[in-house]
PDB file of C-alpha atoms in Angstrom:
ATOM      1  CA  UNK A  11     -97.596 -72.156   9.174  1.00 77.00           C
ATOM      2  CA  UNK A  12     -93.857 -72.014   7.925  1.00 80.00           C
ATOM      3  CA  UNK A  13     -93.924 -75.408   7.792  1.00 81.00           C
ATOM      4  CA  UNK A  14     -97.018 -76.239   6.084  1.00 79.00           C
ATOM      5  CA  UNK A  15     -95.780 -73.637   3.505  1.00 79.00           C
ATOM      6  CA  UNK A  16     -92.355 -75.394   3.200  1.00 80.00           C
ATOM      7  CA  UNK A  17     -94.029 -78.323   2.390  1.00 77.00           C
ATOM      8  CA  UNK A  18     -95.887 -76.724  -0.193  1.00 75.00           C
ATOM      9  CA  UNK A  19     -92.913 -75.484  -1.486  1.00 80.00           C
ATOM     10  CA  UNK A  20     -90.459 -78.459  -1.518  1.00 75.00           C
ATOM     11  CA  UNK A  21     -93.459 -80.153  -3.372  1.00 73.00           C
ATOM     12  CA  UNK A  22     -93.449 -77.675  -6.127  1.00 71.00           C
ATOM     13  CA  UNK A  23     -89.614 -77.641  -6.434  1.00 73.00           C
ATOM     14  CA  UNK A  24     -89.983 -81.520  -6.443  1.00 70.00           C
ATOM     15  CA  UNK A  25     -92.909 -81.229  -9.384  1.00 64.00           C
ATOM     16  CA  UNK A  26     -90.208 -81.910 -12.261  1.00 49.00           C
ATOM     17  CA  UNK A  27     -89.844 -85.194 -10.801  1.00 55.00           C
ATOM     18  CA  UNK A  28     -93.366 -86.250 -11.277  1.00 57.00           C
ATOM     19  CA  UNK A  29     -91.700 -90.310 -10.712  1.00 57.00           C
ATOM     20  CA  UNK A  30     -92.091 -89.047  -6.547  1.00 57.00           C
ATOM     21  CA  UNK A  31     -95.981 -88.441  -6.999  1.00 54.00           C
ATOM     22  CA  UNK A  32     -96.700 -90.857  -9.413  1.00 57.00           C
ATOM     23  CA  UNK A  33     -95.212 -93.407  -6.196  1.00 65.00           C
ATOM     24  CA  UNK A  34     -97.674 -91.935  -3.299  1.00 67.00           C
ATOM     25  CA  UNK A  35    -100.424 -91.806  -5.550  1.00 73.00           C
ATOM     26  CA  UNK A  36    -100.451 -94.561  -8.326  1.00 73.00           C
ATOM     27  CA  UNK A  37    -103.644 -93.985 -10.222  1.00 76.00           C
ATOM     28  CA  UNK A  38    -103.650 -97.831 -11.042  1.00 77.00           C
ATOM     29  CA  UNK A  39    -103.068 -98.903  -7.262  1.00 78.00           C
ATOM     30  CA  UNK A  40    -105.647 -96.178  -6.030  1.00 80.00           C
ATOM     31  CA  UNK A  41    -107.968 -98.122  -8.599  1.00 79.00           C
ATOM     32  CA  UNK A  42    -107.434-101.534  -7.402  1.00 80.00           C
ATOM     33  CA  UNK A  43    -107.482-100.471  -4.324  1.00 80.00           C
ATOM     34  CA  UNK A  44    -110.928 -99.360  -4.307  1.00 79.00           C
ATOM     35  CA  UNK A  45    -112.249-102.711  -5.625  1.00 83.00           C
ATOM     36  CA  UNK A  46    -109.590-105.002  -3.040  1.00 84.00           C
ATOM     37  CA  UNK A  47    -110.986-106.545   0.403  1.00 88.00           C
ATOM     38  CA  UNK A  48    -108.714-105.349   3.178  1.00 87.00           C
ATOM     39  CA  UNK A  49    -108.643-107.681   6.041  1.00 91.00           C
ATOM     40  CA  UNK A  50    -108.432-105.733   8.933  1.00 91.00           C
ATOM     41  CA  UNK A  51    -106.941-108.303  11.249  1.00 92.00           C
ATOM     42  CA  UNK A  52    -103.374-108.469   8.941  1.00 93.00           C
ATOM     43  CA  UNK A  53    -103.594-104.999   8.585  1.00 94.00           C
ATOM     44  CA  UNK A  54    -103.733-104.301  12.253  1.00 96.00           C
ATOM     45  CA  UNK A  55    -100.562-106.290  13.128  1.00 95.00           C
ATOM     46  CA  UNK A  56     -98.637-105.082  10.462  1.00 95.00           C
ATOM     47  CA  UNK A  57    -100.015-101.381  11.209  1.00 96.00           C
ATOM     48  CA  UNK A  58     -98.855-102.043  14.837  1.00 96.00           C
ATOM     49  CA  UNK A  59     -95.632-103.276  14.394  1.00 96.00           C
ATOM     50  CA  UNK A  60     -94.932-100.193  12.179  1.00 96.00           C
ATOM     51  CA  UNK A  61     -96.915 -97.964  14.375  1.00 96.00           C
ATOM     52  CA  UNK A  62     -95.345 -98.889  17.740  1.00 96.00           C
ATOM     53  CA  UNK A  63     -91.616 -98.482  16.032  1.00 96.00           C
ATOM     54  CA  UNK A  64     -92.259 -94.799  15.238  1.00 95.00           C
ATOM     55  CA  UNK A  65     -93.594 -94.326  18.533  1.00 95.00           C
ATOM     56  CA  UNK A  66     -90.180 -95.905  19.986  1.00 95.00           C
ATOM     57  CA  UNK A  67     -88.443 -93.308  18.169  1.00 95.00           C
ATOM     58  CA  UNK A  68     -90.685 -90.660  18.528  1.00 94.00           C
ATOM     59  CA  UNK A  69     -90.127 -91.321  22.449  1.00 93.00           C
ATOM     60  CA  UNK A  70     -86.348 -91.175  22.173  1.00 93.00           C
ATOM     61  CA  UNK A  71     -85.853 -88.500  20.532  1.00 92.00           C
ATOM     62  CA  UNK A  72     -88.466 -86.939  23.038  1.00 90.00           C
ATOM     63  CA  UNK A  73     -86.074 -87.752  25.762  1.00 87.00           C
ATOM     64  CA  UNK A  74     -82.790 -86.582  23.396  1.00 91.00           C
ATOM     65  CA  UNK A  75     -83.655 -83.555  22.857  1.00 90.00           C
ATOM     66  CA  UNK A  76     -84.760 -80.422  24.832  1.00 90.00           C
ATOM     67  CA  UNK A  77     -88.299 -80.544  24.963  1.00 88.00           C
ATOM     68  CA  UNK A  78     -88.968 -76.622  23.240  1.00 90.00           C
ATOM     69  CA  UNK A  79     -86.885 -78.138  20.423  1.00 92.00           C
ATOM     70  CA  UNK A  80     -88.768 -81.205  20.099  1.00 92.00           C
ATOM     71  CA  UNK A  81     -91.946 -79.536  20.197  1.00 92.00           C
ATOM     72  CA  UNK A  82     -91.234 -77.069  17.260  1.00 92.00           C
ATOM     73  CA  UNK A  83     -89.662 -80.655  15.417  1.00 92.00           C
ATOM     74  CA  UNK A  84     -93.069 -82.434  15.870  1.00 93.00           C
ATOM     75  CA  UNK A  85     -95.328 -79.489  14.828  1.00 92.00           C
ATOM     76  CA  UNK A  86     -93.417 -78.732  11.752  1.00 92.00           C
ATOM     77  CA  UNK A  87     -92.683 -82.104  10.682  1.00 91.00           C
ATOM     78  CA  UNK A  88     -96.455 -82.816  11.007  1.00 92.00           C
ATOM     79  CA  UNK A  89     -97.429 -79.759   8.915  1.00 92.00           C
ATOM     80  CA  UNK A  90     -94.689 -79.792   6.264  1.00 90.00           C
ATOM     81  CA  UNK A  91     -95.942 -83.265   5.755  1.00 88.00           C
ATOM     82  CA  UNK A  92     -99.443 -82.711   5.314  1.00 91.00           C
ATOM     83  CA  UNK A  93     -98.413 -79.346   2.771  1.00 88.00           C
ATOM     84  CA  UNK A  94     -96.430 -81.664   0.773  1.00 86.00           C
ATOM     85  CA  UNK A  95     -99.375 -84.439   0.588  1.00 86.00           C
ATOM     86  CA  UNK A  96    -101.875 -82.123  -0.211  1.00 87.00           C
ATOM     87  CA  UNK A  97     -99.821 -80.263  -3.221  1.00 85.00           C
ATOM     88  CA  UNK A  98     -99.467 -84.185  -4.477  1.00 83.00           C
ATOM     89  CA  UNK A  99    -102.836 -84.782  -4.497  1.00 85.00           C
ATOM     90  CA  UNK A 100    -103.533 -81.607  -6.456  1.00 84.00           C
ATOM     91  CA  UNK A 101    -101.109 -82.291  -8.825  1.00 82.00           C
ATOM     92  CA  UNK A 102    -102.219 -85.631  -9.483  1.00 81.00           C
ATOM     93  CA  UNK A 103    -105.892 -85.522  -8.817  1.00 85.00           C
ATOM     94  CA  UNK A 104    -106.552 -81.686  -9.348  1.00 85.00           C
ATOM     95  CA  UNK A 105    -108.800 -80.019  -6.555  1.00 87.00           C
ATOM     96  CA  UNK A 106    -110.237 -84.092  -5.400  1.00 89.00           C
ATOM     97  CA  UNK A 107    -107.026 -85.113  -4.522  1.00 88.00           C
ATOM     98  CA  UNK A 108    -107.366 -83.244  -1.733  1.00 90.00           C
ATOM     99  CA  UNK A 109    -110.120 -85.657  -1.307  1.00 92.00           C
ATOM    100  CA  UNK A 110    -108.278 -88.614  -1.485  1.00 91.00           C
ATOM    101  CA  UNK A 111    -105.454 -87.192   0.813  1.00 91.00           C
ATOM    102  CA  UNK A 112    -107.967 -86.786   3.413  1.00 93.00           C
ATOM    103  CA  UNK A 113    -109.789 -89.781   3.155  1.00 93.00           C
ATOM    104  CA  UNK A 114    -106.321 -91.785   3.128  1.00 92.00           C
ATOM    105  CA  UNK A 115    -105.631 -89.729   6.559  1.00 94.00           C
ATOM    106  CA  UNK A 116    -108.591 -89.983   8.284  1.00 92.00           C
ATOM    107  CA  UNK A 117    -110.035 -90.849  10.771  1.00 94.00           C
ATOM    108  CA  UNK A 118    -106.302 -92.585  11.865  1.00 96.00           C
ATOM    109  CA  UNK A 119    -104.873 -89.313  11.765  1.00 95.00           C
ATOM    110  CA  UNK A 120    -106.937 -87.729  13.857  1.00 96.00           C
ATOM    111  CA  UNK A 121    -105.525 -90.067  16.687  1.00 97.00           C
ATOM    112  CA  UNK A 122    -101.996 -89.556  15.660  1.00 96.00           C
ATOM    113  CA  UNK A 123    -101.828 -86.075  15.487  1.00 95.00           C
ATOM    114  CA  UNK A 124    -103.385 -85.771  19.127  1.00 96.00           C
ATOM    115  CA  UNK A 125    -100.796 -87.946  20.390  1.00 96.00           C
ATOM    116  CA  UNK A 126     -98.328 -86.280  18.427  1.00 95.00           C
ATOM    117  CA  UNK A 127     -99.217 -83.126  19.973  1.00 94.00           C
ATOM    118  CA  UNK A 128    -100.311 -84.147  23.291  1.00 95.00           C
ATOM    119  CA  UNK A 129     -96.518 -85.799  23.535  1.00 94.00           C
ATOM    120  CA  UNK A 130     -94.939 -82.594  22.431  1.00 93.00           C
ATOM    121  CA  UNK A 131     -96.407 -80.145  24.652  1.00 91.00           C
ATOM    122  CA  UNK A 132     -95.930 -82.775  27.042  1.00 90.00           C
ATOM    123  CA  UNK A 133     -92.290 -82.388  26.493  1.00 88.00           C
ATOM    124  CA  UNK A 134     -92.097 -78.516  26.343  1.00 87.00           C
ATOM    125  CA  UNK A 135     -93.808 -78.371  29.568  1.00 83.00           C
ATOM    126  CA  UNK A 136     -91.313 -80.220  31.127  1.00 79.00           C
ATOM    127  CA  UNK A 137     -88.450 -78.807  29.959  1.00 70.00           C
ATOM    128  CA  UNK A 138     -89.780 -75.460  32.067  1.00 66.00           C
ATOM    129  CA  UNK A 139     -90.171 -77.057  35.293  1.00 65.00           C
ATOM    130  CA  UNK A 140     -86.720 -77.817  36.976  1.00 59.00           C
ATOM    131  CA  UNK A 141     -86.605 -80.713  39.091  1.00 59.00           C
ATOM    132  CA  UNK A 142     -88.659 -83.510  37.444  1.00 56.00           C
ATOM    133  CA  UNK A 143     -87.553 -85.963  39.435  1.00 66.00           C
ATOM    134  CA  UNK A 144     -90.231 -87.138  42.216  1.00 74.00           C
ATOM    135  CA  UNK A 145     -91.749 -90.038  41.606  1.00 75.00           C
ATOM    136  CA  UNK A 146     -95.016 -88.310  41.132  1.00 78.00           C
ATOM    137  CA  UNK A 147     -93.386 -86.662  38.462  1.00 78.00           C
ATOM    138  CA  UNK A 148     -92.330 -90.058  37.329  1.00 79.00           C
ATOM    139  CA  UNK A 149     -96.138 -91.027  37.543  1.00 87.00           C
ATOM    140  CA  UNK A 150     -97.133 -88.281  35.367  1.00 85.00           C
ATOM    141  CA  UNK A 151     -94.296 -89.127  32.624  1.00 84.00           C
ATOM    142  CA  UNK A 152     -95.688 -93.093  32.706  1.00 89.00           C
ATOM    143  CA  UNK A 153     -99.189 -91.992  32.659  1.00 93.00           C
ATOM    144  CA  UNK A 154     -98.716 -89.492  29.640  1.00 92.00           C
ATOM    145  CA  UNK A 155     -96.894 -91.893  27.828  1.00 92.00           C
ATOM    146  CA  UNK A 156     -99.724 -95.017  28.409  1.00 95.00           C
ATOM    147  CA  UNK A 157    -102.057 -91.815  27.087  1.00 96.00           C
ATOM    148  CA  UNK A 158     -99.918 -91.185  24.005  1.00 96.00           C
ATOM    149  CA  UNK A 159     -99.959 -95.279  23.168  1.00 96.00           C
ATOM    150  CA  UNK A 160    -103.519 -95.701  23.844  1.00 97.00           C
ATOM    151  CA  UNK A 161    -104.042 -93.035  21.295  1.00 97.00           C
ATOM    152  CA  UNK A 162    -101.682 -94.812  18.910  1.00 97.00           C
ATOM    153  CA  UNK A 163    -103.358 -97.911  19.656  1.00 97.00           C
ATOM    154  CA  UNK A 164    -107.089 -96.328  18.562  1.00 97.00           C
ATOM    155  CA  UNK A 165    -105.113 -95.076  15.439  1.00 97.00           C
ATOM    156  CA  UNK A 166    -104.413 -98.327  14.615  1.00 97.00           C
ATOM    157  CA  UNK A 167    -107.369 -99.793  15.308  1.00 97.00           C
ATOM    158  CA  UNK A 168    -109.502 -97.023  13.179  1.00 97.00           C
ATOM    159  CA  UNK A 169    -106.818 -97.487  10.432  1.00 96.00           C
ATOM    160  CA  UNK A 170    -107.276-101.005  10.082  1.00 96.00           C
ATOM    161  CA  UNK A 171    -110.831-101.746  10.533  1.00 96.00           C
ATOM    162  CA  UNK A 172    -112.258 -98.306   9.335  1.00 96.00           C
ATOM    163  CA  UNK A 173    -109.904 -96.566   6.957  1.00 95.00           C
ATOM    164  CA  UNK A 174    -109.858 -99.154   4.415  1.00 94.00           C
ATOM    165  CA  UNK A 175    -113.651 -98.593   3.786  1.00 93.00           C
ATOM    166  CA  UNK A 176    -113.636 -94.891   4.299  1.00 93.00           C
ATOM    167  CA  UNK A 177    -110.786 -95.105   1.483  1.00 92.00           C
ATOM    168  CA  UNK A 178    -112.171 -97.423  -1.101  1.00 91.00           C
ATOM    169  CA  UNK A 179    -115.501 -95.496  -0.998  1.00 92.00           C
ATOM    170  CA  UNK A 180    -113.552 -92.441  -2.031  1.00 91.00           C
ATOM    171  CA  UNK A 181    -111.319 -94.192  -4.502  1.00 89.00           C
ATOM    172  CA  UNK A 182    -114.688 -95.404  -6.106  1.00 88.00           C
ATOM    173  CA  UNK A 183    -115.988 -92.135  -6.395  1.00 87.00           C
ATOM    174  CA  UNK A 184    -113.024 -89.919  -7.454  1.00 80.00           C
ATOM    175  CA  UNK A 185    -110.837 -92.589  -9.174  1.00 71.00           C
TER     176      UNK A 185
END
């Protein structure tokens, strides 16, 4: 909840630079946008590539740091964001940007998050057990990880072939 409310806050103390939401939410892009034909297939390998990266990192720095750290990272990282991305859309779009925040979020995010979170409870369990080093322990590490891809994976998917449609039909309404 400190989080989320940090967002909110570095938002507002970012407001005077309006140049920062006038980037994430370009009322002239959001209106193209709406009107474009996304093809899902380019989208999905670039989405991938990008996708796959962050989960590199998001791995190693699972395996740098101590796993009640990392856990607290990824849950207030992921909230400050959203606060922040929600008090843009306000800003720009009044009480519908909201809206349009959500709609550029979901149903991707949805998949993220629960990999996100999945992942980082994963981690704070471990760092409570002493002794992870049997190679069923192993098994569980590899088969929580394949788990946290596949849902990365089925983010990608729904944000490449769904999103785009779930987006524009907003866009069209609200823009």
């Amino acid at each position: 909840m400190l989080a989320f409310l940090g967002g909110i806050v570095l938002t507002n103390l970012l407001g005077a630079n309006r140049q920062i939401h006038g980037q994430l939410l370009n009322q002239t892009f959001l209106q193209q946008y709406a009107y474009q034909k996304v093809d899902g297939n380019q989208l999905f390998g670039h989405v991938v590539m990008v996708r796959m990266q962050m989960l590199v990192l998001i791995f190693l720095l699972g395996r740098a740091v101590d796993g009640k750290v990392f856990s607290v990272l990824a849950k207030s990282m992921l909230s400050a964001g959203f606060g922040f991305l929600l008090v843009v859309g306000i800003m720009e779009y009044g009480g519908y940007g909201c809206l349009i925040i959500l709609a550029g979020l979901l149903p991707q995010w949805i998949f993220y998050t629960a990999a996100l979170l999945f992942y980082a409870n994963s981690k704070k369990r471990q760092s409570r057990i002493v002794g992870w080093n049997s190679w069923q322990d192993r098994t569980r590490q590899l088969a929580e990880a394949g788990l946290v891809t596949g849902c990365v994976l089925l983010g990608t998917f729904v944000e490449s072939f769904v999103n785009p449609a779930v987006f524009a039909w907003v866009l069209k309404i609200f823009c």
